[in-house]
Amino acid sequence: MQANSTEEDLEIRAQAEQLKRGIQAVVPENGLEDKLALSKREKRPLRIKLGLDPTAPDIHLGFAVVLRKLRQFQDMGHQVVIIIGDYTALIGDPSGRSATRPMLSAEEIKKNAETYVDQLARILQRERTEVRFNGEWLGKLDFAEVVKLAAHMTVAQVLQRDDFANRFGAHQPISLHELLYPLAQAYDSVAIRADIEMGGQDQTFNILAGRDLQREMGQAPQAAMFMPLLVGLDGHKKMSKSLGNYVGISEDPVVMFSKIMSLSDEAMKEYFVLCTDVPLDEVEMLLAESTTGRTNPRDVKRRLAKEIVTIYHGDAPSVAADDEWMRVHSAGEVPQDMPVMGYDAAISKAGTVWVCKLLVTVGLATGTGEARRLVQQGAVSVNGEKVPSSEWEPQAGELDGTVLKVGAKRYVKLQRNSQH
RNA sequence: GGGGAGAUACCCGAGUGGCCAAAGGGGAUUGACUGUAAAUCAAUUGCGGAAUGCUUCCGAGGUUCGAAUCCUCGUCUCCCCA
């Protein structure tokens, strides 16, 4: 008996260690171990909660960090409960925001939710994923019940939150309904009897509010696991679509690969830890080699890119993406795949094509003013030859099949569709 | 309910009657350098086949030869008092 329980202890400790990779914090400190032990004792899977705000339906690497963590739980036999915040989206999570979020319409929410669920399947196990909409329970509360719930929290508590505090301090508007957000999210935990809630650090207040509310309503408080926010490709701000510094998990392997290659060096470690399964001591070794100059940092980054692309696309596409990247960026060759664009719309009555108009037609410049600037700055080339002047205007036929390049990385193959 | 402050380009923010297409910073784009990293330097950043051209400073009117700047009304926000 004694030996048995020690063995279990070891197993739990091993599992916990694995689950803690890349984790920022667990509250309470040994909450994870306790919950795992509870699961063993009661012979039931833990319920791991993750709330989603159905606002931006695309899943990028930053968000995948949490999902991959959930997947680890699933692989250990636990149950993941995804909560689509259709009701809370009516509020708009103020977390990390410096402004009130626009409220979404019911249709938008529904559409976003569907795309979400599809994408979740790329990382999570279907059988161990329960998807719930929080309108299911929040929608049933009547005003008296909301008031009763609201009595569990004080304004001072809510205003402790950094984002509210900052906005308050900066004299920016905070709508009353935003204050209800943490409460609603906390109630979700009660409704689904969460054992553990995952979230980014910006969710600290909301998740801890869940613990308080569960306790007050006679449930065992959930443990909180905080994932760090993955920095974006710029290496400074968090990854997000609106900042344009993201890598989507459904993106084309070649695009994904080259995006990762443009990552800041300082962020490499974080990416290795959070986005790959490369053992931590190996990561340390790779990074050490790159700083001492034994390995070109570029090649360590290639390894990183390859690991990540493999997770979402498989081995062969990953290797192919690497080859393509080396071919284009190291050997300076033209990429294999590039968008083919017709340029008939840019052909003048005289049968010539003015470069600036061409750039606009093909979508490489937003207006001829910008196009003119690009050409003048020497950013535009045709078949590898720099366009000499913004007034360059060749015969239409000369451009058919040529490669138009703008800046360092935007290529288009020109194609004439019809004769005029 | 009373009093005060404010709304300027992607963001922050100067400008308080002509010298304003609007300082400065951030961001972004382009070039040099490089490992398509970072850092650094330089240019560009309302539109425009470019012109002493066109449309801008929350919205609608008004004053004026002339308005981002002054007046009126409206919308939104913040602060203080109750």
Short mmCIF file of C-alpha atoms (C1' of nucleotides) in Angstrom, two decimals:
data_model
loop_
_atom_site.label_atom_id
_atom_site.label_comp_id
_atom_site.label_asym_id
_atom_site.label_seq_id
_atom_site.Cartn_x
_atom_site.Cartn_y
_atom_site.Cartn_z
CA MET A 1 0.00 0.00 0.00
CA GLN A 2 2.71 2.35 1.08
CA ALA A 3 4.83 1.57 -1.97
CA ASN A 4 1.83 2.05 -4.19
CA SER A 5 1.05 5.52 -2.98
CA THR A 6 4.67 6.59 -3.36
CA GLU A 7 4.57 5.36 -6.89
CA GLU A 8 1.47 7.42 -7.50
CA ASP A 9 3.13 10.43 -5.98
CA LEU A 10 5.97 10.08 -8.39
CA GLU A 11 3.65 9.77 -11.30
CA ILE A 12 1.76 12.85 -10.27
CA ARG A 13 4.92 14.79 -9.81
CA ALA A 14 6.15 13.74 -13.24
CA GLN A 15 2.87 14.71 -14.85
CA ALA A 16 2.81 18.03 -13.09
CA GLU A 17 6.30 18.80 -14.22
CA GLN A 18 5.39 18.08 -17.79
CA LEU A 19 2.31 20.23 -17.55
CA LYS A 20 4.25 23.08 -16.05
CA ARG A 21 6.53 23.50 -19.03
CA GLY A 22 6.34 27.11 -20.08
CA ILE A 23 3.69 27.89 -17.50
CA GLN A 24 3.93 31.25 -15.89
CA ALA A 25 2.23 30.56 -12.61
CA VAL A 26 -0.15 28.22 -10.86
CA VAL A 27 -2.44 29.45 -8.13
CA PRO A 28 -2.37 28.13 -5.49
CA GLU A 29 1.23 27.10 -5.77
CA ASN A 30 0.72 23.34 -5.56
CA GLY A 31 -2.75 23.48 -7.00
CA LEU A 32 -1.86 21.38 -9.99
CA GLU A 33 -0.46 18.51 -7.94
CA ASP A 34 -3.46 18.66 -5.63
CA LYS A 35 -5.92 18.48 -8.48
CA LEU A 36 -4.07 15.62 -10.13
CA ALA A 37 -4.13 13.74 -6.84
CA LEU A 38 -7.82 14.48 -6.48
CA SER A 39 -8.44 13.05 -9.91
CA LYS A 40 -6.60 9.87 -8.96
CA ARG A 41 -8.44 9.58 -5.69
CA GLU A 42 -11.90 10.14 -7.11
CA LYS A 43 -11.08 8.22 -10.27
CA ARG A 44 -12.47 10.89 -12.51
CA PRO A 45 -10.97 13.12 -15.15
CA LEU A 46 -10.36 16.73 -14.22
CA ARG A 47 -12.43 19.39 -15.88
CA ILE A 48 -10.12 21.93 -17.45
CA LYS A 49 -11.80 25.13 -18.40
CA LEU A 50 -10.85 27.54 -21.12
CA GLY A 51 -13.02 30.46 -21.98
CA LEU A 52 -13.01 31.90 -25.47
CA ASP A 53 -14.21 35.26 -26.51
CA PRO A 54 -15.64 34.72 -29.96
CA THR A 55 -14.31 37.97 -31.30
CA ALA A 56 -11.34 37.09 -33.49
CA PRO A 57 -11.90 33.66 -34.91
CA ASP A 58 -8.40 32.97 -36.11
CA ILE A 59 -6.09 30.84 -34.06
CA HIS A 60 -2.46 31.85 -34.06
CA LEU A 61 0.61 30.43 -32.38
CA GLY A 62 0.08 32.56 -29.31
CA PHE A 63 -3.32 31.14 -28.74
CA ALA A 64 -2.13 27.66 -29.66
CA VAL A 65 0.10 27.75 -26.60
CA VAL A 66 -2.89 27.30 -24.33
CA LEU A 67 -4.52 24.79 -26.63
CA ARG A 68 -1.41 22.67 -26.73
CA LYS A 69 -1.38 22.73 -22.97
CA LEU A 70 -4.98 21.55 -22.94
CA ARG A 71 -4.02 18.80 -25.31
CA GLN A 72 -1.42 17.64 -22.81
CA PHE A 73 -4.14 17.35 -20.20
CA GLN A 74 -6.25 15.38 -22.62
CA ASP A 75 -3.41 13.03 -23.35
CA MET A 76 -3.38 12.31 -19.62
CA GLY A 77 -7.05 11.48 -19.75
CA HIS A 78 -8.63 14.73 -18.59
CA GLN A 79 -11.64 16.56 -19.91
CA VAL A 80 -11.40 19.92 -21.60
CA VAL A 81 -14.35 22.28 -21.38
CA ILE A 82 -14.29 25.06 -23.90
CA ILE A 83 -16.63 27.86 -23.09
CA ILE A 84 -17.69 30.02 -25.94
CA GLY A 85 -18.48 33.31 -24.37
CA ASP A 86 -21.47 34.20 -26.46
CA TYR A 87 -23.02 36.01 -23.55
CA THR A 88 -19.88 37.55 -22.22
CA ALA A 89 -19.13 38.72 -25.75
CA LEU A 90 -22.15 40.89 -25.33
CA ILE A 91 -20.01 42.69 -22.82
CA GLY A 92 -16.69 42.46 -24.59
CA ASP A 93 -13.79 41.46 -22.41
CA PRO A 94 -12.01 44.57 -21.27
CA SER A 95 -8.89 42.55 -20.39
CA GLY A 96 -5.73 44.10 -21.67
CA ARG A 97 -7.73 46.65 -23.54
CA SER A 98 -7.35 50.32 -23.26
CA ALA A 99 -10.74 50.94 -24.71
CA THR A 100 -14.24 49.59 -24.53
CA ARG A 101 -14.76 46.73 -26.92
CA PRO A 102 -17.54 46.95 -29.40
CA MET A 103 -20.42 44.65 -28.69
CA LEU A 104 -20.93 41.91 -31.20
CA SER A 105 -24.14 40.90 -32.83
CA ALA A 106 -25.56 37.45 -32.21
CA GLU A 107 -24.88 36.39 -35.80
CA GLU A 108 -21.27 37.47 -35.70
CA ILE A 109 -20.77 35.57 -32.49
CA LYS A 110 -22.30 32.44 -33.87
CA LYS A 111 -20.22 32.57 -37.02
CA ASN A 112 -17.04 33.20 -35.11
CA ALA A 113 -17.80 30.39 -32.72
CA GLU A 114 -18.17 27.91 -35.56
CA THR A 115 -14.84 28.84 -37.09
CA TYR A 116 -13.31 28.53 -33.68
CA VAL A 117 -14.55 25.04 -33.08
CA ASP A 118 -13.30 23.91 -36.48
CA GLN A 119 -9.86 25.21 -35.76
CA LEU A 120 -9.77 23.80 -32.26
CA ALA A 121 -9.99 20.36 -33.79
CA ARG A 122 -6.54 20.86 -35.23
CA ILE A 123 -5.03 20.70 -31.78
CA LEU A 124 -7.51 19.14 -29.37
CA GLN A 125 -8.95 15.66 -29.16
CA ARG A 126 -12.59 15.78 -30.09
CA GLU A 127 -13.75 13.09 -27.66
CA ARG A 128 -12.35 14.83 -24.66
CA THR A 129 -13.54 18.28 -25.59
CA GLU A 130 -16.83 19.63 -24.38
CA VAL A 131 -17.97 22.85 -26.01
CA ARG A 132 -20.46 24.98 -24.16
CA PHE A 133 -21.95 28.40 -24.72
CA ASN A 134 -22.21 30.45 -21.58
CA GLY A 135 -25.54 31.86 -22.68
CA GLU A 136 -26.79 28.45 -21.59
CA TRP A 137 -26.61 29.51 -17.94
CA LEU A 138 -26.00 33.25 -18.03
CA GLY A 139 -29.05 33.71 -20.18
CA LYS A 140 -31.23 32.15 -17.51
CA LEU A 141 -30.27 34.49 -14.74
CA ASP A 142 -32.88 37.04 -13.91
CA PHE A 143 -32.08 40.49 -12.69
CA ALA A 144 -32.43 39.59 -9.01
CA GLU A 145 -29.92 36.80 -9.43
CA VAL A 146 -27.48 39.07 -11.23
CA VAL A 147 -27.74 41.53 -8.40
CA LYS A 148 -27.12 38.77 -5.88
CA LEU A 149 -24.07 37.63 -7.80
CA ALA A 150 -22.82 41.17 -8.13
CA ALA A 151 -22.93 41.52 -4.38
CA HIS A 152 -20.02 39.08 -4.18
CA MET A 153 -17.66 41.59 -5.64
CA THR A 154 -16.74 45.12 -4.74
CA VAL A 155 -15.92 48.00 -7.03
CA ALA A 156 -12.56 48.41 -5.34
CA GLN A 157 -11.71 44.81 -6.18
CA VAL A 158 -12.60 45.25 -9.78
CA LEU A 159 -10.73 48.49 -10.03
CA GLN A 160 -7.59 46.74 -8.82
CA ARG A 161 -7.32 45.19 -12.19
CA ASP A 162 -4.53 46.81 -14.16
CA ASP A 163 -6.52 47.56 -17.25
CA PHE A 164 -9.37 49.14 -15.36
CA ALA A 165 -7.00 50.98 -13.08
CA ASN A 166 -5.06 52.33 -16.04
CA ARG A 167 -8.11 53.42 -17.88
CA PHE A 168 -9.51 55.00 -14.78
CA GLY A 169 -6.24 56.79 -14.16
CA ALA A 170 -6.00 57.94 -17.75
CA HIS A 171 -9.49 59.35 -17.63
CA GLN A 172 -10.72 56.93 -20.22
CA PRO A 173 -14.26 55.69 -20.27
CA ILE A 174 -15.24 52.51 -18.47
CA SER A 175 -18.77 51.42 -18.99
CA LEU A 176 -20.63 49.92 -16.10
CA HIS A 177 -21.39 46.72 -17.95
CA GLU A 178 -17.68 46.04 -18.34
CA LEU A 179 -17.39 45.63 -14.62
CA LEU A 180 -19.70 42.64 -14.88
CA TYR A 181 -17.35 40.74 -17.12
CA PRO A 182 -15.21 39.17 -14.39
CA LEU A 183 -18.34 38.16 -12.58
CA ALA A 184 -19.81 36.45 -15.61
CA GLN A 185 -16.62 34.59 -16.27
CA ALA A 186 -16.41 33.55 -12.65
CA TYR A 187 -19.91 32.22 -12.81
CA ASP A 188 -18.94 30.09 -15.79
CA SER A 189 -16.54 28.23 -13.53
CA VAL A 190 -19.31 27.57 -11.09
CA ALA A 191 -21.69 26.43 -13.81
CA ILE A 192 -19.35 23.83 -15.25
CA ARG A 193 -17.67 22.89 -11.97
CA ALA A 194 -14.20 23.63 -13.25
CA ASP A 195 -11.22 22.00 -11.53
CA ILE A 196 -8.65 24.07 -13.35
CA GLU A 197 -8.98 27.17 -15.44
CA MET A 198 -6.40 28.10 -18.02
CA GLY A 199 -5.75 31.56 -19.23
CA GLY A 200 -3.27 34.25 -20.03
CA GLN A 201 -1.92 36.52 -17.38
CA ASP A 202 -4.35 39.17 -18.52
CA GLN A 203 -7.02 36.85 -17.17
CA THR A 204 -5.61 36.82 -13.66
CA PHE A 205 -8.38 38.78 -12.09
CA ASN A 206 -11.16 36.97 -13.90
CA ILE A 207 -9.83 33.54 -13.06
CA LEU A 208 -9.19 34.31 -9.43
CA ALA A 209 -12.67 35.75 -9.23
CA GLY A 210 -13.82 32.31 -10.31
CA ARG A 211 -12.08 30.77 -7.32
CA ASP A 212 -13.76 33.19 -4.95
CA LEU A 213 -17.17 32.68 -6.39
CA GLN A 214 -16.88 28.89 -6.41
CA ARG A 215 -15.88 28.94 -2.77
CA GLU A 216 -18.77 31.19 -1.88
CA MET A 217 -21.15 28.91 -3.69
CA GLY A 218 -19.94 25.83 -1.94
CA GLN A 219 -17.64 24.37 -4.58
CA ALA A 220 -13.99 23.51 -4.36
CA PRO A 221 -12.17 26.44 -5.89
CA GLN A 222 -10.54 25.80 -9.21
CA ALA A 223 -6.80 25.95 -9.62
CA ALA A 224 -5.58 28.62 -11.98
CA MET A 225 -2.90 28.02 -14.55
CA PHE A 226 -1.48 31.05 -16.22
CA MET A 227 0.14 30.83 -19.58
CA PRO A 228 2.51 33.55 -20.60
CA LEU A 229 1.42 35.63 -23.53
CA LEU A 230 3.51 34.71 -26.50
CA VAL A 231 5.28 37.70 -27.94
CA GLY A 232 4.65 38.45 -31.57
CA LEU A 233 7.18 38.29 -34.36
CA ASP A 234 8.46 41.73 -33.47
CA GLY A 235 9.63 40.33 -30.14
CA HIS A 236 7.99 43.01 -28.04
CA LYS A 237 4.25 43.11 -28.17
CA LYS A 238 1.95 40.20 -27.65
CA MET A 239 1.03 38.22 -30.70
CA SER A 240 -2.22 39.34 -32.18
CA LYS A 241 -3.80 39.59 -35.52
CA SER A 242 -4.56 43.25 -35.23
CA LEU A 243 -0.90 44.02 -34.64
CA GLY A 244 0.02 41.97 -37.67
CA ASN A 245 2.78 40.16 -35.79
CA TYR A 246 1.18 36.75 -35.77
CA VAL A 247 1.51 33.32 -37.32
CA GLY A 248 -1.79 31.57 -37.97
CA ILE A 249 -1.83 27.83 -37.39
CA SER A 250 -3.60 27.20 -40.69
CA GLU A 251 -1.21 29.26 -42.73
CA ASP A 252 0.63 27.84 -45.66
CA PRO A 253 3.82 26.02 -44.58
CA VAL A 254 6.11 28.24 -46.61
CA VAL A 255 4.50 31.39 -45.26
CA MET A 256 4.60 30.02 -41.75
CA PHE A 257 8.24 29.12 -42.10
CA SER A 258 9.33 32.48 -43.38
CA LYS A 259 7.30 34.32 -40.81
CA ILE A 260 9.05 32.43 -38.06
CA MET A 261 12.39 33.18 -39.66
CA SER A 262 11.69 36.88 -39.29
CA LEU A 263 11.28 36.44 -35.54
CA SER A 264 13.51 38.43 -33.22
CA ASP A 265 16.41 36.44 -31.83
CA GLU A 266 15.55 37.24 -28.23
CA ALA A 267 12.20 35.57 -28.65
CA MET A 268 13.61 32.26 -29.88
CA LYS A 269 13.80 30.63 -26.50
CA GLU A 270 10.26 31.52 -25.65
CA TYR A 271 9.07 30.06 -28.92
CA PHE A 272 11.00 26.86 -28.41
CA VAL A 273 9.54 26.41 -24.96
CA LEU A 274 5.98 27.37 -25.72
CA CYS A 275 5.47 26.32 -29.31
CA THR A 276 7.49 23.13 -29.67
CA ASP A 277 8.15 19.92 -27.80
CA VAL A 278 11.91 20.12 -28.09
CA PRO A 279 13.31 19.01 -24.71
CA LEU A 280 14.32 21.96 -22.58
CA ASP A 281 17.94 20.93 -22.14
CA GLU A 282 18.30 20.63 -25.88
CA VAL A 283 16.85 24.09 -26.28
CA GLU A 284 19.44 25.44 -23.87
CA MET A 285 22.17 23.76 -25.83
CA LEU A 286 21.02 25.12 -29.17
CA LEU A 287 20.78 28.63 -27.85
CA ALA A 288 24.16 28.42 -26.16
CA GLU A 289 25.72 27.35 -29.42
CA SER A 290 24.17 30.21 -31.26
CA THR A 291 25.42 32.83 -28.84
CA THR A 292 28.97 31.53 -28.77
CA GLY A 293 29.02 31.58 -32.54
CA ARG A 294 29.37 27.83 -32.96
CA THR A 295 26.15 27.77 -34.87
CA ASN A 296 24.73 30.52 -36.99
CA PRO A 297 21.71 31.82 -35.08
CA ARG A 298 19.88 31.64 -38.35
CA ASP A 299 20.21 27.87 -38.35
CA VAL A 300 18.88 27.57 -34.83
CA LYS A 301 15.94 29.60 -35.99
CA ARG A 302 15.53 27.29 -38.96
CA ARG A 303 15.30 24.42 -36.53
CA LEU A 304 12.64 26.31 -34.62
CA ALA A 305 10.69 27.04 -37.75
CA LYS A 306 10.93 23.44 -38.86
CA GLU A 307 9.67 22.15 -35.51
CA ILE A 308 6.68 24.42 -35.54
CA VAL A 309 5.73 23.86 -39.15
CA THR A 310 5.95 20.10 -38.56
CA ILE A 311 3.44 20.29 -35.74
CA TYR A 312 0.80 21.84 -37.96
CA HIS A 313 1.63 20.48 -41.38
CA GLY A 314 3.75 17.38 -40.96
CA ASP A 315 7.30 16.46 -41.77
CA ALA A 316 7.55 16.63 -45.55
CA PRO A 317 5.94 20.06 -46.03
CA SER A 318 8.16 21.34 -43.28
CA VAL A 319 11.35 20.17 -44.97
CA ALA A 320 10.09 21.55 -48.27
CA ALA A 321 9.40 24.91 -46.67
CA ASP A 322 12.93 25.01 -45.32
CA ASP A 323 14.38 24.21 -48.76
CA GLU A 324 12.28 26.87 -50.37
CA TRP A 325 13.31 29.42 -47.78
CA MET A 326 16.99 28.67 -48.28
CA ARG A 327 16.60 28.81 -52.03
CA VAL A 328 14.91 32.20 -52.00
CA HIS A 329 16.69 33.91 -49.16
CA SER A 330 20.09 32.36 -49.11
CA ALA A 331 20.58 31.68 -52.80
CA GLY A 332 18.55 34.72 -53.80
CA GLU A 333 16.36 32.86 -56.23
CA VAL A 334 12.80 33.57 -57.14
CA PRO A 335 10.21 31.67 -55.11
CA GLN A 336 8.49 28.70 -56.68
CA ASP A 337 5.00 29.75 -55.87
CA MET A 338 3.82 33.27 -56.20
CA PRO A 339 0.50 34.78 -56.95
CA VAL A 340 -0.23 35.10 -60.65
CA MET A 341 -1.96 38.33 -61.46
CA GLY A 342 -3.54 39.65 -64.62
CA TYR A 343 -2.59 43.19 -65.52
CA ASP A 344 -4.98 43.90 -68.38
CA ALA A 345 -6.69 46.59 -66.35
CA ALA A 346 -3.46 48.59 -66.33
CA ILE A 347 -3.03 48.61 -70.10
CA SER A 348 -3.55 52.02 -71.63
CA LYS A 349 -5.29 52.78 -74.88
CA ALA A 350 -1.90 53.11 -76.49
CA GLY A 351 -1.11 49.54 -75.47
CA THR A 352 1.47 50.47 -72.86
CA VAL A 353 1.57 49.87 -69.13
CA TRP A 354 2.59 52.56 -66.68
CA VAL A 355 4.47 51.00 -63.74
CA CYS A 356 2.63 52.93 -61.08
CA LYS A 357 -0.73 51.89 -62.42
CA LEU A 358 0.53 48.34 -62.72
CA LEU A 359 1.51 48.23 -59.07
CA VAL A 360 -1.91 49.42 -58.04
CA THR A 361 -3.72 47.00 -60.36
CA VAL A 362 -1.79 44.08 -59.01
CA GLY A 363 -2.35 45.12 -55.42
CA LEU A 364 1.23 45.92 -54.48
CA ALA A 365 0.47 49.57 -53.85
CA THR A 366 -2.66 51.25 -52.56
CA GLY A 367 -2.43 54.24 -54.87
CA THR A 368 -0.27 55.65 -57.61
CA GLY A 369 1.22 58.10 -55.14
CA GLU A 370 2.55 55.23 -53.07
CA ALA A 371 3.58 53.34 -56.20
CA ARG A 372 5.54 56.33 -57.43
CA ARG A 373 7.35 56.51 -54.13
CA LEU A 374 8.24 52.83 -54.15
CA VAL A 375 9.71 53.05 -57.62
CA GLN A 376 11.65 56.18 -56.76
CA GLN A 377 13.07 54.45 -53.72
CA GLY A 378 14.30 51.61 -55.87
CA ALA A 379 11.98 49.02 -54.38
CA VAL A 380 10.49 47.75 -57.61
CA SER A 381 12.02 45.35 -60.08
CA VAL A 382 10.87 43.36 -63.07
CA ASN A 383 12.60 40.06 -63.73
CA GLY A 384 15.33 41.12 -61.36
CA GLU A 385 15.97 44.42 -63.05
CA LYS A 386 15.30 47.55 -61.09
CA VAL A 387 12.67 49.81 -62.60
CA PRO A 388 14.60 53.01 -63.38
CA SER A 389 11.88 55.61 -63.13
CA SER A 390 8.33 56.07 -61.99
CA GLU A 391 7.50 57.11 -65.53
CA TRP A 392 8.63 53.78 -66.99
CA GLU A 393 5.95 52.63 -69.40
CA PRO A 394 6.74 49.55 -71.48
CA GLN A 395 4.58 47.92 -74.14
CA ALA A 396 1.99 45.61 -72.58
CA GLY A 397 3.35 42.53 -74.29
CA GLU A 398 6.78 42.86 -72.70
CA LEU A 399 5.43 42.18 -69.24
CA ASP A 400 3.63 38.91 -69.91
CA GLY A 401 5.15 36.18 -67.75
CA THR A 402 7.58 38.45 -65.96
CA VAL A 403 8.14 38.55 -62.21
CA LEU A 404 7.31 41.81 -60.51
CA LYS A 405 8.98 42.31 -57.17
CA VAL A 406 8.39 45.00 -54.59
CA GLY A 407 10.57 45.40 -51.56
CA ALA A 408 12.34 42.40 -50.16
CA LYS A 409 9.56 39.89 -50.11
CA ARG A 410 6.60 40.62 -52.27
CA TYR A 411 6.50 38.86 -55.61
CA VAL A 412 3.86 38.63 -58.30
CA LYS A 413 3.93 36.84 -61.60
CA LEU A 414 2.34 38.91 -64.33
CA GLN A 415 -0.02 37.36 -66.79
CA ARG A 416 -1.82 38.91 -69.70
CA ASN A 417 -5.31 37.54 -70.06
CA SER A 418 -6.49 38.94 -73.34
CA GLN A 419 -5.34 40.81 -76.40
CA HIS A 420 -6.42 44.36 -77.01
"C1'" G B 1 -28.76 68.43 -11.13
"C1'" G B 2 -24.42 72.34 -11.02
"C1'" G B 3 -19.44 73.75 -12.59
"C1'" G B 4 -14.95 72.89 -15.48
"C1'" A B 5 -11.80 70.45 -19.37
"C1'" G B 6 -11.49 68.12 -23.96
"C1'" A B 7 -12.34 65.62 -29.31
"C1'" U B 8 -6.22 67.05 -34.51
"C1'" A B 9 -3.66 62.09 -39.57
"C1'" C B 10 -2.73 54.44 -37.88
"C1'" C B 11 -1.61 55.80 -32.34
"C1'" C B 12 0.23 59.56 -28.89
"C1'" G B 13 0.54 64.63 -29.29
"C1'" A B 14 1.91 70.21 -30.77
"C1'" G B 15 -0.73 74.01 -33.12
"C1'" U B 16 -5.44 79.14 -30.49
"C1'" G B 17 -7.10 83.78 -37.45
"C1'" G B 18 -2.98 83.72 -42.93
"C1'" C B 19 4.08 81.51 -42.80
"C1'" C B 20 -0.80 74.60 -41.97
"C1'" A B 21 -1.31 68.99 -45.82
"C1'" A B 22 -0.68 70.62 -40.19
"C1'" A B 23 5.71 70.33 -35.41
"C1'" G B 24 7.58 66.10 -32.53
"C1'" G B 25 7.49 60.98 -31.08
"C1'" G B 26 5.78 55.91 -31.84
"C1'" G B 27 4.37 52.59 -35.55
"C1'" A B 28 4.63 51.30 -40.66
"C1'" U B 29 6.96 51.15 -45.61
"C1'" U B 30 11.54 51.53 -48.61
"C1'" G B 31 16.93 51.73 -49.16
"C1'" A B 32 22.13 50.70 -46.94
"C1'" C B 33 24.25 47.07 -43.60
"C1'" U B 34 22.94 41.78 -42.30
"C1'" G B 35 21.49 35.93 -40.85
"C1'" U B 36 14.58 38.54 -44.70
"C1'" A B 37 16.89 38.86 -36.56
"C1'" A B 38 18.42 42.99 -33.55
"C1'" A B 39 20.92 47.60 -33.52
"C1'" U B 40 22.34 51.75 -36.58
"C1'" C B 41 21.96 55.38 -40.64
"C1'" A B 42 18.86 57.59 -44.55
"C1'" A B 43 14.22 58.49 -47.15
"C1'" U B 44 8.94 58.18 -47.25
"C1'" U B 45 4.21 58.04 -44.56
"C1'" G B 46 -3.91 62.36 -46.83
"C1'" C B 47 -5.23 61.73 -52.26
"C1'" G B 48 -3.24 62.52 -56.89
"C1'" G B 49 -0.27 60.45 -64.38
"C1'" A B 50 2.23 65.54 -59.80
"C1'" A B 51 -0.45 70.56 -60.98
"C1'" U B 52 0.76 77.95 -58.01
"C1'" G B 53 -4.20 70.51 -58.19
"C1'" C B 54 -7.85 68.19 -54.78
"C1'" U B 55 -10.05 66.71 -49.92
"C1'" U B 56 -8.80 67.03 -44.36
"C1'" C B 57 -8.28 68.75 -37.97
"C1'" C B 58 -15.82 65.06 -33.99
"C1'" G B 59 -20.77 66.69 -36.91
"C1'" A B 60 -24.00 70.71 -38.86
"C1'" G B 61 -24.40 75.79 -39.57
"C1'" G B 62 -22.24 80.90 -39.05
"C1'" U B 63 -18.47 85.22 -38.71
"C1'" U B 64 -14.25 86.61 -41.96
"C1'" C B 65 -10.90 88.45 -47.96
"C1'" G B 66 -9.10 84.06 -45.18
"C1'" A B 67 -10.80 79.13 -39.88
"C1'" A B 68 -7.74 73.23 -37.07
"C1'" U B 69 -7.88 77.99 -34.66
"C1'" C B 70 -13.54 82.70 -33.38
"C1'" C B 71 -19.31 82.09 -32.63
"C1'" U B 72 -23.96 78.87 -32.36
"C1'" C B 73 -26.23 74.23 -32.03
"C1'" G B 74 -25.49 68.97 -31.76
"C1'" U B 75 -22.78 64.24 -30.57
"C1'" C B 76 -19.18 61.83 -27.51
"C1'" U B 77 -15.58 61.63 -23.29
"C1'" C B 78 -13.13 63.02 -18.76
"C1'" C B 79 -12.74 65.72 -13.99
"C1'" C B 80 -14.83 68.25 -9.63
"C1'" C B 81 -19.25 69.24 -6.64
"C1'" A B 82 -24.28 67.21 -5.33
#
